[in-house]
Amino acid sequence: MDTQEAITSPGDLIRKLLAERNWTQEDLAVVTGQSRQTINYIVSGRSGLTAEMANSLAAAFGNQFSDWWQLEGEYRQSLLQASTSEIEKRAELLQKAPIKEMQKRGWLTQDASLETLESELKAFFGVDDLSQDFKIPVSYKRTTTQPNLNNAEKAWVIRATQLAAMLPAPKFQEENIEKVQKELRRLAAKSKAVHKVPELLFDNGIRFIVIEPLTNVKIDGATFWLDETKPVIAMSLRFDNIGSFWFTLLHELTHIKNKDAFSVDADIDSKVGAPLDESERRANEAAAECLVPQRELDSFIKRIAPFYSEVRINNLATRLNIHPGIIVGQLQHRGEINYGSHRKLMAKIRDLTTETAFTDGWGHPTPKVQTGR
């Protein structure tokens, strides 16, 4: 049997043989004793051949049962191979990025075809070939025991760079950085002053964005520069408490003050085993000192430990003109109290912050960005 005329399925062969005999599908249905719908489903590929049907077709067209049965097997195998190839490709893409979460957040199109999904991922990460590891378009440092960003963290950082590029801002006022730091310290005394942060930073040329973390993102804050005159602070607010917020913010501001190229900071609310590089150590020390003079905290610990009552913490906060939750955070970081202690003093700040900050997540409308090279 000659099957070289672009015949890849039993349906193709039926169409060829019908044309040779000037038959219709209805004619074949009459010859084989099958319904016209059955014949149509086989021709269109919606139904496979049974052994009985292969035998009937062989009798109708004067060829062999084995011709039909072999063609059916080869056709079904080709469909499985195509399906397997698509599954393998989707599995490969899922290893590159948290696709479902990115789709849910509106960073990628929901229910996109495989071709569209691959194209969108390339545009999102700014690469031409997804087989290569994604390269963040900035250097980064990170206070964590893991040496590299995971794929969810890479996506979060890329999203931060995209959103920051959307934000207009006046010229960065480098000479005002000390004044900004002092004003932030003043605001840190009040539980509801976090909503003033975005405007204060904006007025001094510092872009401030808040991005809800994806699952497995352990980043608290990131500082980077769109160019030499456009610094950006991005925060995840993954810890919804006042201590973490102000420490992270002052930590990132120190990176801007010192013109560190780029920093991604993780787990700054807990002790980690990895040694810090100099810029991270400097940022940690500066943030802690700015919020709570460390000599004052050392003296407090020496006098009070381990009896850290709420009254004593509040008294110290009043004397230093700082929110008591920030003192609690530093005591936790030093290991003086556990992370479940004095939770009442750790005021929540996420809702207040996202009211005024350029926000991606927590039910806010998803900012639309132009991606690509």
mmCIF file of C-alpha atoms in Angstrom:
data_model
loop_
_atom_site.group_PDB
_atom_site.id
_atom_site.type_symbol
_atom_site.label_atom_id
_atom_site.label_comp_id
_atom_site.label_asym_id
_atom_site.label_seq_id
_atom_site.Cartn_x
_atom_site.Cartn_y
_atom_site.Cartn_z
ATOM 1 C CA MET A 1 0.000 0.000 0.000
ATOM 2 C CA ASP A 2 1.409 3.406 -0.975
ATOM 3 C CA THR A 3 1.102 5.764 1.990
ATOM 4 C CA GLN A 4 3.586 8.394 0.862
ATOM 5 C CA GLU A 5 1.031 11.132 -0.015
ATOM 6 C CA ALA A 6 1.160 12.982 3.306
ATOM 7 C CA ILE A 7 -0.722 10.154 5.032
ATOM 8 C CA THR A 8 -0.093 10.331 8.776
ATOM 9 C CA SER A 9 -3.355 8.947 10.175
ATOM 10 C CA PRO A 10 -6.132 6.485 9.312
ATOM 11 C CA GLY A 11 -8.310 9.490 8.526
ATOM 12 C CA ASP A 12 -5.836 10.685 5.898
ATOM 13 C CA LEU A 13 -5.847 7.271 4.246
ATOM 14 C CA ILE A 14 -9.647 7.047 4.277
ATOM 15 C CA ARG A 15 -9.908 10.449 2.579
ATOM 16 C CA LYS A 16 -7.415 9.361 -0.104
ATOM 17 C CA LEU A 17 -9.201 6.080 -0.805
ATOM 18 C CA LEU A 18 -12.644 7.714 -0.844
ATOM 19 C CA ALA A 19 -11.414 10.228 -3.421
ATOM 20 C CA GLU A 20 -10.002 7.452 -5.595
ATOM 21 C CA ARG A 21 -13.388 5.704 -5.601
ATOM 22 C CA ASN A 22 -15.440 8.885 -5.757
ATOM 23 C CA TRP A 23 -17.173 7.781 -2.554
ATOM 24 C CA THR A 24 -18.556 9.911 0.234
ATOM 25 C CA GLN A 25 -18.285 9.185 3.922
ATOM 26 C CA GLU A 26 -21.949 8.215 3.802
ATOM 27 C CA ASP A 27 -21.123 5.639 1.103
ATOM 28 C CA LEU A 28 -18.439 4.152 3.323
ATOM 29 C CA ALA A 29 -20.869 4.037 6.216
ATOM 30 C CA VAL A 30 -23.291 2.026 4.082
ATOM 31 C CA VAL A 31 -20.529 -0.349 2.909
ATOM 32 C CA THR A 32 -19.193 -1.026 6.415
ATOM 33 C CA GLY A 33 -22.549 -0.996 8.164
ATOM 34 C CA GLN A 34 -21.401 1.787 10.484
ATOM 35 C CA SER A 35 -23.078 5.105 11.218
ATOM 36 C CA ARG A 36 -22.024 8.184 9.304
ATOM 37 C CA GLN A 37 -20.995 9.785 12.624
ATOM 38 C CA THR A 38 -18.655 6.866 13.389
ATOM 39 C CA ILE A 39 -16.962 7.271 10.015
ATOM 40 C CA ASN A 40 -16.724 11.041 10.452
ATOM 41 C CA TYR A 41 -15.145 10.700 13.887
ATOM 42 C CA ILE A 42 -12.474 8.325 12.528
ATOM 43 C CA VAL A 43 -11.732 10.571 9.535
ATOM 44 C CA SER A 44 -11.430 13.661 11.757
ATOM 45 C CA GLY A 45 -9.244 11.852 14.284
ATOM 46 C CA ARG A 46 -11.715 12.199 17.130
ATOM 47 C CA SER A 47 -11.984 8.416 17.396
ATOM 48 C CA GLY A 48 -9.361 5.734 17.046
ATOM 49 C CA LEU A 49 -9.686 2.518 15.092
ATOM 50 C CA THR A 50 -10.887 -0.603 16.838
ATOM 51 C CA ALA A 51 -9.703 -3.991 15.563
ATOM 52 C CA GLU A 52 -13.195 -4.614 14.189
ATOM 53 C CA MET A 53 -13.224 -1.288 12.335
ATOM 54 C CA ALA A 54 -9.735 -1.907 10.903
ATOM 55 C CA ASN A 55 -10.959 -5.256 9.611
ATOM 56 C CA SER A 56 -14.065 -3.642 8.060
ATOM 57 C CA LEU A 57 -12.000 -0.956 6.313
ATOM 58 C CA ALA A 58 -9.616 -3.557 4.918
ATOM 59 C CA ALA A 59 -12.568 -5.448 3.491
ATOM 60 C CA ALA A 60 -14.159 -2.286 2.086
ATOM 61 C CA PHE A 61 -11.021 -0.974 0.365
ATOM 62 C CA GLY A 62 -9.384 -4.292 -0.543
ATOM 63 C CA ASN A 63 -6.196 -3.898 1.473
ATOM 64 C CA GLN A 64 -4.880 -5.580 4.612
ATOM 65 C CA PHE A 65 -5.952 -5.397 8.258
ATOM 66 C CA SER A 66 -2.284 -4.979 9.170
ATOM 67 C CA ASP A 67 -2.073 -1.814 7.026
ATOM 68 C CA TRP A 68 -4.768 -0.146 9.065
ATOM 69 C CA TRP A 69 -3.655 -1.474 12.430
ATOM 70 C CA GLN A 70 -0.031 -0.411 11.894
ATOM 71 C CA LEU A 71 -1.056 3.067 10.713
ATOM 72 C CA GLU A 72 -3.333 3.475 13.731
ATOM 73 C CA GLY A 73 -0.511 2.500 16.079
ATOM 74 C CA GLU A 74 1.981 4.862 14.465
ATOM 75 C CA TYR A 75 -0.540 7.706 14.503
ATOM 76 C CA ARG A 76 -1.391 7.248 18.186
ATOM 77 C CA GLN A 77 2.294 7.026 19.047
ATOM 78 C CA SER A 78 2.975 10.308 17.240
ATOM 79 C CA LEU A 79 0.211 11.982 19.273
ATOM 80 C CA LEU A 80 1.717 10.669 22.486
ATOM 81 C CA GLN A 81 5.151 11.916 21.464
ATOM 82 C CA ALA A 82 3.757 15.382 20.765
ATOM 83 C CA SER A 83 1.966 15.386 24.114
ATOM 84 C CA THR A 84 5.088 14.155 25.895
ATOM 85 C CA SER A 85 7.172 16.868 24.250
ATOM 86 C CA GLU A 86 4.757 19.544 25.474
ATOM 87 C CA ILE A 87 4.751 18.081 28.981
ATOM 88 C CA GLU A 88 8.543 18.072 29.020
ATOM 89 C CA LYS A 89 8.595 21.695 27.868
ATOM 90 C CA ARG A 90 6.125 22.786 30.536
ATOM 91 C CA ALA A 91 8.147 20.935 33.167
ATOM 92 C CA GLU A 92 11.262 22.757 31.960
ATOM 93 C CA LEU A 93 9.531 26.136 32.236
ATOM 94 C CA LEU A 94 8.213 25.321 35.704
ATOM 95 C CA GLN A 95 11.796 24.706 36.801
ATOM 96 C CA LYS A 96 12.713 28.198 35.657
ATOM 97 C CA ALA A 97 10.034 30.218 37.442
ATOM 98 C CA PRO A 98 7.003 29.942 39.751
ATOM 99 C CA ILE A 99 4.678 30.203 36.762
ATOM 100 C CA LYS A 100 1.332 29.578 38.483
ATOM 101 C CA GLU A 101 1.985 32.238 41.115
ATOM 102 C CA MET A 102 3.221 34.693 38.514
ATOM 103 C CA GLN A 103 0.053 34.100 36.483
ATOM 104 C CA LYS A 104 -2.119 34.505 39.556
ATOM 105 C CA ARG A 105 -0.394 37.805 40.329
ATOM 106 C CA GLY A 106 -0.922 39.057 36.764
ATOM 107 C CA TRP A 107 2.782 39.007 35.868
ATOM 108 C CA LEU A 108 2.082 36.409 33.163
ATOM 109 C CA THR A 109 -1.073 35.684 31.138
ATOM 110 C CA GLN A 110 -3.459 33.146 32.638
ATOM 111 C CA ASP A 111 -4.048 29.947 30.612
ATOM 112 C CA ALA A 112 -1.537 30.991 27.951
ATOM 113 C CA SER A 113 -0.461 28.583 25.240
ATOM 114 C CA LEU A 114 2.945 26.998 25.653
ATOM 115 C CA GLU A 115 4.384 29.239 22.941
ATOM 116 C CA THR A 116 2.934 32.383 24.519
ATOM 117 C CA LEU A 117 4.078 31.366 27.984
ATOM 118 C CA GLU A 118 7.638 30.810 26.818
ATOM 119 C CA SER A 119 7.646 34.142 25.013
ATOM 120 C CA GLU A 120 6.299 35.981 28.065
ATOM 121 C CA LEU A 121 8.883 34.396 30.349
ATOM 122 C CA LYS A 122 11.681 35.465 28.010
ATOM 123 C CA ALA A 123 10.301 39.009 27.987
ATOM 124 C CA PHE A 124 9.842 39.069 31.768
ATOM 125 C CA PHE A 125 13.406 37.964 32.493
ATOM 126 C CA GLY A 126 14.901 39.848 29.537
ATOM 127 C CA VAL A 127 16.583 36.798 28.013
ATOM 128 C CA ASP A 128 16.618 35.211 24.569
ATOM 129 C CA ASP A 129 17.128 31.626 25.723
ATOM 130 C CA LEU A 130 15.395 30.088 28.732
ATOM 131 C CA SER A 131 17.784 27.128 28.725
ATOM 132 C CA GLN A 132 20.376 29.407 30.284
ATOM 133 C CA ASP A 133 20.189 30.577 33.886
ATOM 134 C CA PHE A 134 18.456 33.912 34.358
ATOM 135 C CA LYS A 135 20.859 36.703 35.082
ATOM 136 C CA ILE A 136 19.702 39.513 37.314
ATOM 137 C CA PRO A 137 20.749 42.751 35.577
ATOM 138 C CA VAL A 138 22.497 43.906 38.768
ATOM 139 C CA SER A 139 24.944 42.468 41.246
ATOM 140 C CA TYR A 140 23.470 41.475 44.587
ATOM 141 C CA LYS A 141 24.388 40.711 48.160
ATOM 142 C CA ARG A 142 22.217 38.825 50.567
ATOM 143 C CA THR A 143 22.346 38.002 54.265
ATOM 144 C CA THR A 144 21.254 34.389 54.207
ATOM 145 C CA THR A 145 22.757 30.947 54.503
ATOM 146 C CA GLN A 146 21.879 30.262 50.839
ATOM 147 C CA PRO A 147 24.481 31.693 48.423
ATOM 148 C CA ASN A 148 22.137 32.276 45.468
ATOM 149 C CA LEU A 149 18.679 33.615 44.864
ATOM 150 C CA ASN A 150 16.078 30.950 44.159
ATOM 151 C CA ASN A 151 13.822 31.288 41.104
ATOM 152 C CA ALA A 152 10.977 32.917 43.037
ATOM 153 C CA GLU A 153 13.395 35.495 44.452
ATOM 154 C CA LYS A 154 14.820 36.191 41.008
ATOM 155 C CA ALA A 155 11.291 36.833 39.734
ATOM 156 C CA TRP A 156 10.583 39.141 42.691
ATOM 157 C CA VAL A 157 13.755 41.151 42.090
ATOM 158 C CA ILE A 158 13.067 41.434 38.355
ATOM 159 C CA ARG A 159 9.543 42.615 39.128
ATOM 160 C CA ALA A 160 11.019 45.250 41.437
ATOM 161 C CA THR A 161 13.247 46.596 38.665
ATOM 162 C CA GLN A 162 10.290 46.686 36.260
ATOM 163 C CA LEU A 163 8.026 48.593 38.644
ATOM 164 C CA ALA A 164 10.751 51.004 39.665
ATOM 165 C CA ALA A 165 11.315 51.922 36.015
ATOM 166 C CA MET A 166 7.641 52.927 35.788
ATOM 167 C CA LEU A 167 7.871 55.442 38.618
ATOM 168 C CA PRO A 168 8.724 59.052 37.847
ATOM 169 C CA ALA A 169 10.620 60.865 40.572
ATOM 170 C CA PRO A 170 12.440 64.167 41.020
ATOM 171 C CA LYS A 171 16.217 64.310 41.005
ATOM 172 C CA PHE A 172 17.892 62.361 43.796
ATOM 173 C CA GLN A 173 18.937 64.740 46.554
ATOM 174 C CA GLU A 174 22.153 63.128 47.711
ATOM 175 C CA GLU A 175 22.963 66.061 49.961
ATOM 176 C CA ASN A 176 19.679 65.525 51.824
ATOM 177 C CA ILE A 177 20.259 61.887 52.759
ATOM 178 C CA GLU A 178 21.205 62.689 56.364
ATOM 179 C CA LYS A 179 18.104 64.830 56.726
ATOM 180 C CA VAL A 180 15.955 62.036 55.284
ATOM 181 C CA GLN A 181 17.459 59.582 57.756
ATOM 182 C CA LYS A 182 16.696 61.901 60.680
ATOM 183 C CA GLU A 183 13.133 62.467 59.492
ATOM 184 C CA LEU A 184 12.559 58.733 59.142
ATOM 185 C CA ARG A 185 13.902 58.242 62.651
ATOM 186 C CA ARG A 186 11.430 60.837 63.899
ATOM 187 C CA LEU A 187 8.546 59.068 62.156
ATOM 188 C CA ALA A 188 9.603 55.737 63.686
ATOM 189 C CA ALA A 189 8.320 56.919 67.054
ATOM 190 C CA LYS A 190 4.720 56.708 65.834
ATOM 191 C CA SER A 191 2.877 53.519 64.946
ATOM 192 C CA LYS A 192 0.848 55.105 62.142
ATOM 193 C CA ALA A 193 3.540 57.237 60.513
ATOM 194 C CA VAL A 194 4.626 54.601 58.007
ATOM 195 C CA HIS A 195 2.167 55.972 55.446
ATOM 196 C CA LYS A 196 4.317 59.119 55.202
ATOM 197 C CA VAL A 197 7.412 57.206 54.086
ATOM 198 C CA PRO A 198 6.706 56.971 50.313
ATOM 199 C CA GLU A 199 6.171 60.721 49.937
ATOM 200 C CA LEU A 200 9.233 61.600 51.991
ATOM 201 C CA LEU A 201 11.461 59.337 49.916
ATOM 202 C CA PHE A 202 9.880 60.478 46.641
ATOM 203 C CA ASP A 203 10.457 64.150 47.463
ATOM 204 C CA ASN A 204 14.143 63.359 47.766
ATOM 205 C CA GLY A 205 14.386 61.328 44.558
ATOM 206 C CA ILE A 206 14.238 57.827 46.077
ATOM 207 C CA ARG A 207 11.738 55.484 44.455
ATOM 208 C CA PHE A 208 9.901 53.284 46.977
ATOM 209 C CA ILE A 209 7.901 50.216 46.004
ATOM 210 C CA VAL A 210 6.255 47.393 47.913
ATOM 211 C CA ILE A 211 5.835 43.939 46.361
ATOM 212 C CA GLU A 212 4.042 41.060 48.040
ATOM 213 C CA PRO A 213 6.491 38.142 48.233
ATOM 214 C CA LEU A 214 5.934 34.988 46.241
ATOM 215 C CA THR A 215 6.095 31.670 48.054
ATOM 216 C CA ASN A 216 9.743 30.867 48.915
ATOM 217 C CA VAL A 217 10.794 34.514 48.720
ATOM 218 C CA LYS A 218 12.802 35.283 51.857
ATOM 219 C CA ILE A 219 13.768 38.802 50.844
ATOM 220 C CA ASP A 220 12.809 41.624 53.208
ATOM 221 C CA GLY A 221 14.233 44.511 51.236
ATOM 222 C CA ALA A 222 16.271 45.394 48.198
ATOM 223 C CA THR A 223 18.203 48.492 47.191
ATOM 224 C CA PHE A 224 19.365 49.134 43.645
ATOM 225 C CA TRP A 225 19.959 51.939 41.169
ATOM 226 C CA LEU A 226 18.203 52.338 37.834
ATOM 227 C CA ASP A 227 21.179 54.486 36.953
ATOM 228 C CA GLU A 228 23.694 56.513 38.948
ATOM 229 C CA THR A 229 21.057 59.109 39.858
ATOM 230 C CA LYS A 230 17.996 56.907 40.487
ATOM 231 C CA PRO A 231 18.089 54.853 43.695
ATOM 232 C CA VAL A 232 15.264 52.442 44.538
ATOM 233 C CA ILE A 233 14.121 50.776 47.741
ATOM 234 C CA ALA A 234 11.849 47.740 47.355
ATOM 235 C CA MET A 235 10.285 45.985 50.340
ATOM 236 C CA SER A 236 8.276 42.776 50.699
ATOM 237 C CA LEU A 237 6.674 43.427 54.109
ATOM 238 C CA ARG A 238 6.746 39.680 54.639
ATOM 239 C CA PHE A 239 6.920 40.415 58.374
ATOM 240 C CA ASP A 240 3.934 42.624 59.137
ATOM 241 C CA ASN A 241 5.340 44.402 62.146
ATOM 242 C CA ILE A 242 6.770 47.805 62.920
ATOM 243 C CA GLY A 243 10.168 46.538 64.074
ATOM 244 C CA SER A 244 10.931 44.721 60.840
ATOM 245 C CA PHE A 245 9.644 47.610 58.711
ATOM 246 C CA TRP A 246 11.801 50.347 60.197
ATOM 247 C CA PHE A 247 14.920 48.207 60.497
ATOM 248 C CA THR A 248 14.637 47.102 56.862
ATOM 249 C CA LEU A 249 13.966 50.643 55.638
ATOM 250 C CA LEU A 250 16.898 52.204 57.511
ATOM 251 C CA HIS A 251 19.094 49.286 56.428
ATOM 252 C CA GLU A 252 18.274 49.943 52.772
ATOM 253 C CA LEU A 253 18.713 53.695 53.168
ATOM 254 C CA THR A 254 22.247 53.009 54.412
ATOM 255 C CA HIS A 255 22.963 51.178 51.134
ATOM 256 C CA ILE A 256 21.858 54.274 49.241
ATOM 257 C CA LYS A 257 23.868 56.549 51.516
ATOM 258 C CA ASN A 258 26.978 54.455 50.893
ATOM 259 C CA LYS A 259 26.178 53.990 47.201
ATOM 260 C CA ASP A 260 26.301 50.233 47.427
ATOM 261 C CA ALA A 261 25.672 48.905 43.914
ATOM 262 C CA PHE A 262 22.832 46.591 44.831
ATOM 263 C CA SER A 263 21.686 44.734 47.883
ATOM 264 C CA VAL A 264 19.095 42.067 48.521
ATOM 265 C CA ASP A 265 18.531 41.493 52.208
ATOM 266 C CA ALA A 266 16.912 38.407 53.647
ATOM 267 C CA ASP A 267 16.191 37.095 57.122
ATOM 268 C CA ILE A 268 17.402 40.261 58.809
ATOM 269 C CA ASP A 269 14.817 39.607 61.494
ATOM 270 C CA SER A 270 16.556 36.429 62.579
ATOM 271 C CA LYS A 271 20.073 35.223 63.140
ATOM 272 C CA VAL A 272 21.694 33.346 60.276
ATOM 273 C CA GLY A 273 24.862 31.336 60.006
ATOM 274 C CA ALA A 274 26.414 32.947 56.932
ATOM 275 C CA PRO A 275 28.986 35.685 57.552
ATOM 276 C CA LEU A 276 27.958 39.145 56.387
ATOM 277 C CA ASP A 277 30.036 41.120 53.934
ATOM 278 C CA GLU A 278 31.172 44.573 54.944
ATOM 279 C CA SER A 279 28.354 46.522 53.300
ATOM 280 C CA GLU A 280 25.714 44.348 54.962
ATOM 281 C CA ARG A 281 27.357 44.575 58.374
ATOM 282 C CA ARG A 282 27.628 48.324 57.970
ATOM 283 C CA ALA A 283 23.967 48.614 56.980
ATOM 284 C CA ASN A 284 22.835 46.445 59.906
ATOM 285 C CA GLU A 285 24.854 48.430 62.420
ATOM 286 C CA ALA A 286 23.753 51.788 61.023
ATOM 287 C CA ALA A 287 20.063 50.841 61.020
ATOM 288 C CA ALA A 288 20.196 49.507 64.573
ATOM 289 C CA GLU A 289 22.104 52.536 65.854
ATOM 290 C CA CYS A 290 19.845 55.029 64.139
ATOM 291 C CA LEU A 291 16.712 53.521 65.642
ATOM 292 C CA VAL A 292 17.994 52.624 69.115
ATOM 293 C CA PRO A 293 21.394 53.883 70.286
ATOM 294 C CA GLN A 294 23.215 50.654 70.998
ATOM 295 C CA ARG A 295 24.877 51.905 74.173
ATOM 296 C CA GLU A 296 21.424 52.635 75.535
ATOM 297 C CA LEU A 297 20.230 49.165 74.589
ATOM 298 C CA ASP A 298 23.348 47.550 76.045
ATOM 299 C CA SER A 299 22.782 49.377 79.321
ATOM 300 C CA PHE A 300 19.114 48.379 79.357
ATOM 301 C CA ILE A 301 19.977 44.720 78.793
ATOM 302 C CA LYS A 302 22.657 44.773 81.504
ATOM 303 C CA ARG A 303 20.269 46.255 84.043
ATOM 304 C CA ILE A 304 17.050 44.416 83.163
ATOM 305 C CA ALA A 305 17.893 41.008 81.660
ATOM 306 C CA PRO A 306 16.122 38.670 81.646
ATOM 307 C CA PHE A 307 13.086 40.511 83.059
ATOM 308 C CA TYR A 308 11.892 42.399 79.975
ATOM 309 C CA SER A 309 8.460 43.505 81.071
ATOM 310 C CA GLU A 310 6.149 45.545 78.844
ATOM 311 C CA VAL A 311 6.308 48.443 81.312
ATOM 312 C CA ARG A 312 10.107 48.565 81.205
ATOM 313 C CA ILE A 313 10.194 48.371 77.420
ATOM 314 C CA ASN A 314 7.626 51.165 77.155
ATOM 315 C CA ASN A 315 9.595 53.321 79.586
ATOM 316 C CA LEU A 316 12.756 52.929 77.502
ATOM 317 C CA ALA A 317 10.804 53.678 74.310
ATOM 318 C CA THR A 318 9.384 56.855 75.824
ATOM 319 C CA ARG A 319 12.808 58.034 76.951
ATOM 320 C CA LEU A 320 14.342 57.355 73.512
ATOM 321 C CA ASN A 321 11.296 58.639 71.617
ATOM 322 C CA ILE A 322 10.946 55.428 69.613
ATOM 323 C CA HIS A 323 8.131 52.945 69.153
ATOM 324 C CA PRO A 324 8.390 50.088 71.706
ATOM 325 C CA GLY A 325 7.917 47.506 68.948
ATOM 326 C CA ILE A 326 11.280 48.533 67.499
ATOM 327 C CA ILE A 327 12.974 47.834 70.829
ATOM 328 C CA VAL A 328 11.225 44.478 70.950
ATOM 329 C CA GLY A 329 12.545 43.707 67.456
ATOM 330 C CA GLN A 330 16.128 44.468 68.479
ATOM 331 C CA LEU A 331 15.837 42.397 71.640
ATOM 332 C CA GLN A 332 14.537 39.524 69.525
ATOM 333 C CA HIS A 333 17.386 39.913 67.055
ATOM 334 C CA ARG A 334 19.920 39.802 69.869
ATOM 335 C CA GLY A 335 18.330 36.659 71.236
ATOM 336 C CA GLU A 336 17.326 38.310 74.505
ATOM 337 C CA ILE A 337 13.671 37.357 74.025
ATOM 338 C CA ASN A 338 11.993 34.870 71.708
ATOM 339 C CA TYR A 339 9.995 35.856 68.646
ATOM 340 C CA GLY A 340 6.696 35.201 70.379
ATOM 341 C CA SER A 341 7.329 37.686 73.175
ATOM 342 C CA HIS A 342 5.535 41.027 73.438
ATOM 343 C CA ARG A 343 3.642 40.580 70.196
ATOM 344 C CA LYS A 344 1.145 43.211 71.363
ATOM 345 C CA LEU A 345 3.859 45.857 71.057
ATOM 346 C CA MET A 346 4.714 44.811 67.484
ATOM 347 C CA ALA A 347 2.178 46.997 65.686
ATOM 348 C CA LYS A 348 1.105 45.868 62.205
ATOM 349 C CA ILE A 349 2.036 48.259 59.416
ATOM 350 C CA ARG A 350 1.306 46.542 56.085
ATOM 351 C CA ASP A 351 -2.133 48.046 55.410
ATOM 352 C CA LEU A 352 -0.964 51.541 56.356
ATOM 353 C CA THR A 353 2.093 51.258 54.114
ATOM 354 C CA THR A 354 0.268 49.961 51.053
ATOM 355 C CA GLU A 355 -2.285 52.780 51.279
ATOM 356 C CA THR A 356 0.314 55.248 49.982
ATOM 357 C CA ALA A 357 3.138 53.144 48.515
ATOM 358 C CA PHE A 358 3.306 51.951 44.914
ATOM 359 C CA THR A 359 2.168 48.415 45.650
ATOM 360 C CA ASP A 360 2.001 45.117 43.779
ATOM 361 C CA GLY A 361 0.019 42.514 45.702
ATOM 362 C CA TRP A 362 -2.441 42.037 48.570
ATOM 363 C CA GLY A 363 -5.413 42.595 46.297
ATOM 364 C CA HIS A 364 -4.227 45.898 44.819
ATOM 365 C CA PRO A 365 -4.676 46.341 41.052
ATOM 366 C CA THR A 366 -1.712 44.771 39.274
ATOM 367 C CA PRO A 367 0.563 47.432 37.736
ATOM 368 C CA LYS A 368 1.015 46.806 34.029
ATOM 369 C CA VAL A 369 4.590 47.035 32.827
ATOM 370 C CA GLN A 370 6.261 46.853 29.455
ATOM 371 C CA THR A 371 8.715 43.961 29.512
ATOM 372 C CA GLY A 372 11.357 42.954 27.036
ATOM 373 C CA ARG A 373 14.774 43.948 25.948
#
